[in-house]
Short mmCIF file of C-alpha atoms in Angstrom, two decimals:
data_model
loop_
_atom_site.label_atom_id
_atom_site.label_comp_id
_atom_site.label_asym_id
_atom_site.label_seq_id
_atom_site.Cartn_x
_atom_site.Cartn_y
_atom_site.Cartn_z
CA MET A 1 0.16 -0.05 0.18
CA ALA A 2 1.30 3.36 -1.00
CA MET A 3 1.79 5.91 1.72
CA ILE A 4 0.67 9.44 1.30
CA ARG A 5 3.01 12.22 2.50
CA ARG A 6 1.37 15.02 4.11
CA GLN A 7 3.16 18.62 3.52
CA ASN A 8 3.72 20.67 6.56
CA PRO A 9 0.81 22.92 6.39
CA THR A 10 3.03 25.77 8.23
CA ILE A 11 5.78 25.36 5.56
CA LEU A 12 3.11 25.57 2.75
CA SER A 13 1.86 28.86 4.26
CA LEU A 14 5.25 30.38 4.32
CA LEU A 15 6.09 29.73 0.87
CA PHE A 16 2.82 31.02 -0.08
CA SER A 17 3.43 34.26 1.72
CA LEU A 18 6.92 34.33 0.27
CA LEU A 19 5.42 33.76 -3.23
CA LEU A 20 2.75 36.76 -2.76
CA SER A 21 5.57 39.14 -1.30
CA LEU A 22 7.83 38.31 -4.25
CA PHE A 23 4.78 38.98 -6.70
CA ALA A 24 3.83 42.15 -5.07
CA ILE A 25 7.62 43.49 -5.04
CA ALA A 26 7.72 42.39 -8.93
CA SER A 27 4.69 44.33 -9.83
CA SER A 28 5.96 47.62 -7.59
CA LYS A 29 6.41 50.62 -9.71
CA VAL A 30 9.75 52.19 -9.29
CA PHE A 31 9.70 55.77 -10.74
CA PHE A 32 13.19 56.70 -9.50
CA GLU A 33 16.15 55.07 -7.77
CA GLU A 34 19.36 56.18 -7.65
CA ARG A 35 22.50 54.72 -5.88
CA PHE A 36 25.15 57.35 -7.45
CA ILE A 37 26.97 54.60 -9.58
CA ASP A 38 28.99 55.65 -12.31
CA GLY A 39 27.34 58.04 -14.88
CA TRP A 40 25.09 59.64 -12.09
CA GLU A 41 26.20 63.17 -13.22
CA GLU A 42 24.06 62.26 -16.62
CA ARG A 43 20.74 62.03 -14.34
CA TRP A 44 21.68 64.98 -12.06
CA VAL A 45 21.50 68.59 -13.20
CA LYS A 46 23.75 70.96 -10.95
CA SER A 47 21.68 74.31 -10.34
CA GLU A 48 23.63 77.56 -11.11
CA TRP A 49 21.64 79.28 -8.43
CA LYS A 50 23.85 81.63 -6.46
CA LYS A 51 26.60 80.78 -8.66
CA ASP A 52 26.62 84.74 -9.72
CA GLU A 53 27.00 85.33 -5.85
CA ASN A 54 30.35 83.14 -5.45
CA SER A 55 28.10 81.30 -2.66
CA ALA A 56 27.26 78.01 -4.87
CA GLY A 57 28.78 74.96 -3.03
CA GLU A 58 30.25 71.78 -5.02
CA TRP A 59 29.30 68.32 -4.65
CA ASN A 60 31.80 65.23 -3.98
CA HIS A 61 30.88 62.05 -5.27
CA THR A 62 32.34 59.87 -2.46
CA SER A 63 31.66 57.00 0.19
CA GLY A 64 32.72 59.35 3.04
CA LYS A 65 35.22 59.22 5.45
CA TRP A 66 34.02 56.33 6.94
CA ASN A 67 31.75 53.56 5.64
CA GLY A 68 30.29 50.32 5.30
CA ASN A 69 31.72 49.47 1.85
CA PRO A 70 34.01 52.22 -0.06
CA GLU A 71 32.66 51.39 -3.55
CA ASP A 72 29.05 52.55 -2.31
CA LYS A 73 29.18 56.36 -3.01
CA GLY A 74 27.03 59.33 -2.68
CA ILE A 75 26.85 63.04 -3.35
CA GLN A 76 28.31 64.78 -0.39
CA THR A 77 28.28 68.70 0.24
CA SER A 78 31.75 69.90 0.31
CA GLU A 79 32.45 73.95 1.10
CA ASP A 80 31.29 75.45 4.45
CA TYR A 81 29.21 78.55 4.14
CA ARG A 82 27.80 77.48 0.93
CA PHE A 83 24.09 77.07 -1.01
CA TYR A 84 23.72 73.67 -2.62
CA ALA A 85 20.83 72.91 -5.30
CA ILE A 86 20.91 69.62 -7.32
CA SER A 87 18.00 68.00 -9.24
CA ALA A 88 16.88 64.96 -11.18
CA GLU A 89 14.28 64.36 -13.61
CA PHE A 90 12.09 61.30 -13.91
CA PRO A 91 8.94 60.37 -16.22
CA GLU A 92 5.79 62.30 -14.74
CA PHE A 93 3.34 60.39 -13.01
CA SER A 94 0.55 61.16 -10.61
CA ASN A 95 0.25 59.36 -7.19
CA LYS A 96 -3.77 59.17 -7.76
CA ASP A 97 -5.14 55.89 -5.96
CA ASN A 98 -1.72 54.56 -5.37
CA THR A 99 0.57 54.87 -2.27
CA LEU A 100 3.55 57.18 -2.69
CA VAL A 101 6.67 55.95 -1.04
CA PHE A 102 9.85 58.59 -1.05
CA GLN A 103 12.84 57.37 0.69
CA PHE A 104 16.90 58.41 0.97
CA SER A 105 19.68 58.21 3.17
CA VAL A 106 21.76 60.97 4.90
CA LYS A 107 24.65 61.25 6.86
CA HIS A 108 26.01 64.15 8.62
CA GLU A 109 29.80 63.68 9.17
CA GLN A 110 30.49 67.18 10.14
CA LYS A 111 28.99 66.93 13.26
CA LEU A 112 26.19 69.06 12.31
CA ASP A 113 25.32 72.27 14.61
CA CYS A 114 22.62 73.87 11.98
CA GLY A 115 21.62 72.97 8.89
CA GLY A 116 19.09 70.55 6.40
CA GLY A 117 19.29 66.99 5.33
CA TYR A 118 16.15 66.95 3.38
CA MET A 119 15.08 66.51 -0.02
CA LYS A 120 12.16 67.49 -2.40
CA LEU A 121 9.64 66.14 -4.73
CA ILE A 122 8.85 68.74 -7.45
CA SER A 123 6.00 68.56 -10.06
CA GLY A 124 6.53 69.53 -13.55
CA GLY A 125 7.65 72.77 -15.08
CA ILE A 126 10.93 73.76 -13.57
CA ASP A 127 14.24 74.87 -15.11
CA GLN A 128 16.79 72.67 -13.52
CA LYS A 129 19.74 75.03 -14.05
CA LYS A 130 17.86 77.49 -11.89
CA PHE A 131 16.59 75.38 -9.50
CA GLY A 132 16.93 76.72 -5.81
CA GLY A 133 15.46 77.95 -2.76
CA ASP A 134 12.29 79.65 -4.13
CA THR A 135 11.28 77.11 -6.58
CA PRO A 136 7.95 75.64 -5.60
CA TYR A 137 7.89 71.94 -4.55
CA SER A 138 5.51 69.37 -3.68
CA ILE A 139 6.73 67.80 -0.84
CA MET A 140 9.52 68.59 1.38
CA PHE A 141 10.96 65.55 3.77
CA GLY A 142 13.96 64.88 5.97
CA PRO A 143 16.10 65.52 8.92
CA ASP A 144 16.57 69.40 9.98
CA ILE A 145 19.15 70.30 12.61
CA CYS A 146 19.88 73.60 14.25
CA GLY A 147 21.13 73.95 17.81
CA TYR A 148 19.54 72.87 20.96
CA SER A 149 15.97 73.82 19.70
CA THR A 150 15.41 72.31 16.31
CA LYS A 151 16.08 68.22 15.54
CA LYS A 152 13.54 67.20 14.00
CA VAL A 153 12.04 65.42 10.70
CA HIS A 154 10.53 67.69 8.28
CA ALA A 155 7.42 66.60 6.47
CA ILE A 156 6.20 69.67 4.45
CA LEU A 157 3.30 69.23 2.13
CA LYS A 158 1.99 71.91 -0.35
CA TYR A 159 -1.71 72.17 -0.72
CA ASN A 160 -3.46 74.89 -2.55
CA ASP A 161 -0.38 76.64 -3.22
CA THR A 162 0.85 76.94 0.63
CA ASN A 163 3.09 74.90 2.44
CA GLN A 164 2.08 73.17 5.64
CA LEU A 165 4.12 71.81 7.88
CA ILE A 166 3.44 68.25 9.97
CA LYS A 167 1.73 69.54 13.64
CA LYS A 168 3.52 66.28 15.11
CA ASP A 169 6.98 66.29 16.69
CA VAL A 170 9.05 63.91 14.88
CA PRO A 171 12.75 63.48 16.22
CA CYS A 172 15.63 62.83 13.94
CA GLU A 173 18.80 61.16 14.52
CA THR A 174 21.87 63.30 15.16
CA ASP A 175 24.81 61.39 15.15
CA GLN A 176 27.61 61.13 12.18
CA LEU A 177 26.46 58.05 10.98
CA THR A 178 24.21 57.01 7.95
CA HIS A 179 20.21 57.08 8.70
CA LEU A 180 17.40 55.89 6.66
CA TYR A 181 14.25 58.29 6.08
CA THR A 182 10.93 57.17 4.51
CA PHE A 183 7.69 58.98 4.07
CA ILE A 184 4.66 56.94 2.95
CA LEU A 185 1.46 58.39 1.69
CA ARG A 186 -1.56 56.44 1.44
CA PRO A 187 -4.65 56.69 -0.90
CA ASP A 188 -6.81 56.83 2.56
CA ALA A 189 -5.04 59.96 3.19
CA THR A 190 -3.10 58.20 6.00
CA TYR A 191 0.77 58.42 6.54
CA SER A 192 3.88 56.74 8.11
CA ILE A 193 7.47 58.19 8.67
CA LEU A 194 10.10 55.77 9.22
CA ILE A 195 13.74 56.28 10.09
CA ASP A 196 15.89 53.67 9.67
CA ASN A 197 12.97 51.17 8.94
CA GLN A 198 11.12 51.70 11.92
CA GLU A 199 8.22 53.73 12.02
CA LYS A 200 8.26 56.95 14.30
CA GLN A 201 5.08 58.69 13.38
CA THR A 202 1.76 57.60 11.59
CA GLY A 203 -1.35 59.26 11.44
CA SER A 204 -3.97 61.40 9.13
CA LEU A 205 -3.58 64.37 6.83
CA TYR A 206 -6.91 65.24 7.94
CA ASP A 207 -5.55 65.59 11.55
CA ASP A 208 -1.61 65.95 11.37
CA TRP A 209 -1.60 68.83 8.86
CA ASP A 210 -3.82 72.05 8.66
CA LEU A 211 -4.70 71.09 4.88
CA LEU A 212 -8.31 71.81 5.39
CA PRO A 213 -10.38 73.44 7.70
CA PRO A 214 -11.43 71.18 10.52
CA LYS A 215 -14.57 68.96 9.99
CA GLN A 216 -16.11 69.97 13.55
CA ILE A 217 -15.94 72.98 15.28
CA LYS A 218 -17.26 74.39 18.90
CA ASP A 219 -20.83 75.60 18.38
CA PRO A 220 -20.38 79.41 18.74
CA GLU A 221 -23.96 79.71 19.36
CA ALA A 222 -23.65 77.26 22.68
CA LYS A 223 -23.94 78.93 26.21
CA LYS A 224 -23.09 77.33 29.30
CA PRO A 225 -26.57 76.54 31.09
CA GLU A 226 -27.35 78.73 34.13
CA ASP A 227 -27.52 75.88 36.70
CA TRP A 228 -24.36 74.21 35.34
CA ASP A 229 -22.15 73.93 38.58
CA ASP A 230 -18.49 73.69 37.58
CA LYS A 231 -17.05 73.71 41.03
CA GLU A 232 -15.44 70.76 42.10
CA PHE A 233 -14.91 72.04 45.76
CA ILE A 234 -17.09 74.01 48.02
CA PRO A 235 -16.58 75.17 51.34
CA ASP A 236 -18.08 72.67 53.90
CA PRO A 237 -21.38 74.32 55.30
CA GLU A 238 -20.86 72.33 58.51
CA ASP A 239 -17.36 73.49 59.53
CA LYS A 240 -16.97 76.47 62.05
CA LYS A 241 -14.65 78.87 63.04
CA PRO A 242 -13.02 78.03 66.55
CA GLU A 243 -13.80 80.18 69.26
CA GLY A 244 -11.28 82.49 69.88
CA TYR A 245 -9.56 82.50 66.20
CA ASP A 246 -9.64 85.83 65.53
CA ASP A 247 -7.74 86.79 68.86
CA ILE A 248 -4.91 84.93 67.79
CA PRO A 249 -2.10 88.03 66.86
CA LYS A 250 -0.26 87.92 63.68
CA GLU A 251 2.93 88.71 65.54
CA ILE A 252 4.11 88.11 69.19
CA VAL A 253 7.04 89.40 71.50
CA ASP A 254 10.10 87.59 70.63
CA PRO A 255 10.48 85.57 73.85
CA GLU A 256 14.30 85.09 73.53
CA ALA A 257 14.81 88.80 72.94
CA LYS A 258 16.81 90.27 75.64
CA LYS A 259 17.50 94.13 76.49
CA PRO A 260 21.41 94.87 75.64
CA GLU A 261 23.47 95.50 78.56
CA ASP A 262 24.69 98.85 77.03
CA TRP A 263 21.25 100.00 76.58
CA ASP A 264 20.70 103.59 78.21
CA ASP A 265 16.71 104.22 78.72
CA GLU A 266 17.25 107.94 79.25
CA GLU A 267 19.48 108.16 76.10
CA ASP A 268 18.18 105.33 73.56
CA GLY A 269 14.36 105.47 75.11
CA GLU A 270 12.58 102.56 76.36
CA TRP A 271 13.53 99.36 75.13
CA THR A 272 11.18 97.43 73.22
CA ALA A 273 11.31 93.63 72.59
CA PRO A 274 11.04 92.97 68.79
CA THR A 275 8.24 90.53 67.39
CA ILE A 276 8.51 87.73 65.32
CA PRO A 277 5.68 85.85 63.44
CA ASN A 278 3.13 83.97 65.77
CA PRO A 279 3.41 79.97 64.72
CA GLU A 280 -0.07 79.63 66.03
CA TYR A 281 -1.40 82.37 63.37
CA LYS A 282 -2.83 80.41 60.32
CA GLY A 283 -4.09 83.76 58.40
CA PRO A 284 -7.86 84.51 58.05
CA TRP A 285 -10.27 81.65 58.78
CA LYS A 286 -11.65 79.69 55.82
CA PRO A 287 -13.99 76.67 55.86
CA LYS A 288 -12.33 73.70 54.85
CA LYS A 289 -13.47 72.48 51.42
CA ILE A 290 -15.33 69.41 50.55
CA LYS A 291 -16.11 67.45 47.31
CA ASN A 292 -19.10 69.48 45.67
CA PRO A 293 -22.04 66.93 45.09
CA ASN A 294 -23.29 68.82 42.35
CA PHE A 295 -20.03 69.18 40.38
CA LYS A 296 -21.15 68.35 36.65
CA GLY A 297 -17.55 69.08 35.19
CA LYS A 298 -15.96 71.54 33.23
CA TRP A 299 -18.41 72.87 30.88
CA LYS A 300 -17.09 72.73 27.32
CA ALA A 301 -19.19 73.96 24.07
CA PRO A 302 -20.48 71.05 21.97
CA PHE A 303 -18.97 70.56 18.52
CA ILE A 304 -20.91 70.85 15.38
CA ASP A 305 -19.98 70.10 11.77
CA ASN A 306 -18.09 72.95 10.47
CA PRO A 307 -20.12 74.90 7.63
CA ASP A 308 -16.58 75.84 5.77
CA PHE A 309 -15.43 72.42 5.60
CA LYS A 310 -15.70 70.70 2.22
CA ASP A 311 -14.00 67.34 1.99
CA ASP A 312 -11.35 66.67 -1.04
CA PRO A 313 -11.23 63.18 -1.87
CA ASP A 314 -7.76 64.05 -3.53
CA LEU A 315 -6.51 65.67 -0.39
CA TYR A 316 -3.28 63.00 -0.78
CA VAL A 317 -3.01 63.16 -4.45
CA TYR A 318 -0.05 65.11 -6.38
CA PRO A 319 -0.81 64.60 -10.29
CA LYS A 320 2.31 65.80 -11.94
CA LEU A 321 5.54 64.87 -10.00
CA LYS A 322 8.41 65.04 -12.15
CA TYR A 323 11.58 65.69 -10.23
CA VAL A 324 13.44 65.15 -7.01
CA GLY A 325 15.67 67.65 -5.53
CA ILE A 326 18.31 68.69 -2.80
CA GLU A 327 18.50 72.47 -1.85
CA LEU A 328 20.36 73.23 1.45
CA TRP A 329 22.24 75.96 2.91
CA GLN A 330 25.06 74.76 4.87
CA VAL A 331 27.52 76.12 7.71
CA LYS A 332 29.45 73.07 7.96
CA SER A 333 29.58 71.10 4.97
CA GLY A 334 29.92 67.32 5.02
CA THR A 335 26.30 66.02 4.59
CA LEU A 336 26.21 62.93 2.35
CA PHE A 337 23.25 61.79 0.38
CA ASP A 338 22.35 58.27 -1.32
CA ASN A 339 20.07 55.47 -2.12
CA VAL A 340 16.90 57.89 -3.43
CA LEU A 341 13.87 56.40 -4.22
CA VAL A 342 10.45 57.00 -5.49
CA ALA A 343 8.07 54.41 -5.63
CA ASP A 344 4.55 52.78 -5.00
CA ASP A 345 5.36 49.88 -2.48
CA PRO A 346 6.90 50.42 0.90
CA GLU A 347 8.18 46.43 0.74
CA TYR A 348 10.43 47.49 -1.98
CA ALA A 349 11.58 50.18 0.10
CA LYS A 350 12.02 47.96 2.84
CA GLN A 351 13.91 45.40 0.68
CA LEU A 352 15.94 48.13 -0.55
CA ALA A 353 16.95 49.51 2.33
CA GLU A 354 18.18 46.13 3.97
CA GLU A 355 20.22 45.58 0.43
CA THR A 356 22.16 48.70 1.06
CA TRP A 357 21.78 50.71 4.29
CA GLY A 358 21.11 47.50 6.16
CA LYS A 359 24.20 45.58 5.16
CA GLN A 360 26.34 48.25 5.74
CA LYS A 361 25.53 50.19 8.84
CA ASP A 362 27.49 47.70 11.54
CA ALA A 363 30.59 47.91 9.56
CA GLU A 364 29.99 51.68 9.07
CA LYS A 365 29.66 52.18 12.78
CA SER A 366 32.97 50.27 13.36
CA ALA A 367 34.72 52.30 10.89
CA PHE A 368 33.61 55.58 12.37
CA GLU A 369 34.56 54.20 15.93
CA GLU A 370 37.63 53.63 14.87
CA GLU A 371 38.22 56.90 13.29
CA GLU A 372 37.17 58.10 16.58
CA LYS A 373 40.01 56.13 18.46
CA LYS A 374 42.43 57.45 16.05
CA GLN A 375 41.49 60.83 16.13
CA ALA A 376 41.74 60.76 19.97
CA GLU A 377 44.95 59.22 20.05
CA GLU A 378 46.14 61.73 17.92
CA GLU A 379 44.97 64.82 19.97
CA ALA A 380 46.51 63.01 22.75
CA LYS A 381 49.57 62.92 21.06
CA ASN A 382 49.85 66.55 19.82
CA GLU A 383 49.21 67.29 23.62
CA SER A 384 51.64 65.58 24.94
CA GLU A 385 54.40 66.89 22.40
CA SER A 386 52.62 70.44 22.89
CA ASP A 387 53.27 69.89 26.68
CA ALA A 388 56.80 68.68 25.92
CA GLU A 389 57.78 72.11 23.92
CA ASP A 390 56.34 74.13 26.55
CA GLU A 391 58.17 72.50 29.14
CA GLU A 392 61.66 72.70 27.01
CA GLU A 393 60.53 76.52 26.41
CA SER A 394 60.07 77.07 30.01
CA ASP A 395 63.39 75.39 30.88
CA ALA A 396 65.30 77.20 28.63
CA GLU A 397 63.74 80.47 29.79
CA GLU A 398 64.48 79.61 33.48
CA ALA A 399 68.05 78.69 32.28
CA GLU A 400 68.41 82.12 30.45
CA ALA A 401 67.10 83.90 33.90
CA ASP A 402 69.83 82.13 35.88
CA SER A 403 72.44 83.27 33.20
CA GLU A 404 71.33 86.60 33.47
CA GLU A 405 71.33 86.58 37.35
CA ALA A 406 74.89 85.29 37.43
CA LYS A 407 75.94 87.71 35.20
CA ALA A 408 74.46 90.81 37.28
CA THR A 409 76.21 89.02 40.62
CA SER A 410 79.54 88.96 38.94
CA ILE A 411 79.26 92.80 37.88
CA ASP A 412 78.47 93.24 41.42
CA ASP A 413 81.43 91.41 42.78
CA ILE A 414 83.45 93.28 40.63
CA LYS A 415 82.10 96.65 41.43
CA HIS A 416 82.74 95.63 45.11
CA ASP A 417 86.43 94.69 44.72
CA GLU A 418 86.95 97.98 43.12
CA LEU A 419 85.47 99.72 45.65
#
């Protein structure tokens, strides 16, 4: 009798899920993907913005001072106190009825004090040679650092020709390693912000940006009812003031005060002991407070539908996305961008992140720590050499002083002999 071998249902389920995942990734649309391999300059246009003012910075094609793979390069700002603007074009598309994923990695090698690491998605119709700070954009996303007060992720959306900032606070990374930033915008008007493939914020365009008037407002006609009792505590009607309470003086004569021995009543007048606060005095009497049995809570006006609210089912839609750009002002240069992606599939973005940033982050961290160690050793060596030089100078000055003193003593001895 032939035996029937049963397949493990768990394995079949995993295989089925894997096949579905592979199919989804295979069917995802990638509108733009840049890893800055050879030929990247043919895809990107360096703007001439600020060039006539001699304040336009140059980009370096590099993997940086420390990295997880020296062959994996990005573009890095290279000059201090400069403006930077560069953009790349892709086939125009609309994200209507589709998810939009905007992702890139950024590293601040320069211990950034004040500056941005954000990128922009721009709709069609710009002159890339003139791309700059005044160029309209559709989405601006990425980290921004300035002093102690600003260390956040920008997520600015353009709606009806107005740039609207996200109202939620999303802290950004502030170290000198590469970090991955991902913005996901969905057809149901929800969004997610990820840092290093971990979700840091999520919500709705309706709630977290002021794109539309609120759906509901407080009823301007509503008034608090006259019998509404919003006092949580009231004086205890049964509490009585103790007898003699009002006779307790605020101050009393200091019982430890003594008349000075040298006090003269005829010359100084009659001595009076000073007063001190009376520890028995508790201030004006007030009955104690008790819970108000009629307390209804703090009155709030009820909400009503906002007559000015008009829903927009295309609130999330950007119909003519065509460019990705970087536009920055940097006091200290050293910011490096890489692995730029504009697509419609969060799973593909996650896979790309793991293939690039994910595989290199540990090696990069080790390289950074080794660089820090070398710098610390070099600084210690320089400090030791400086101390040795200072000591030599001090010894030389001391020897010179001894020599001058010896000469002076010799001259004094000669003069003394002559006398």
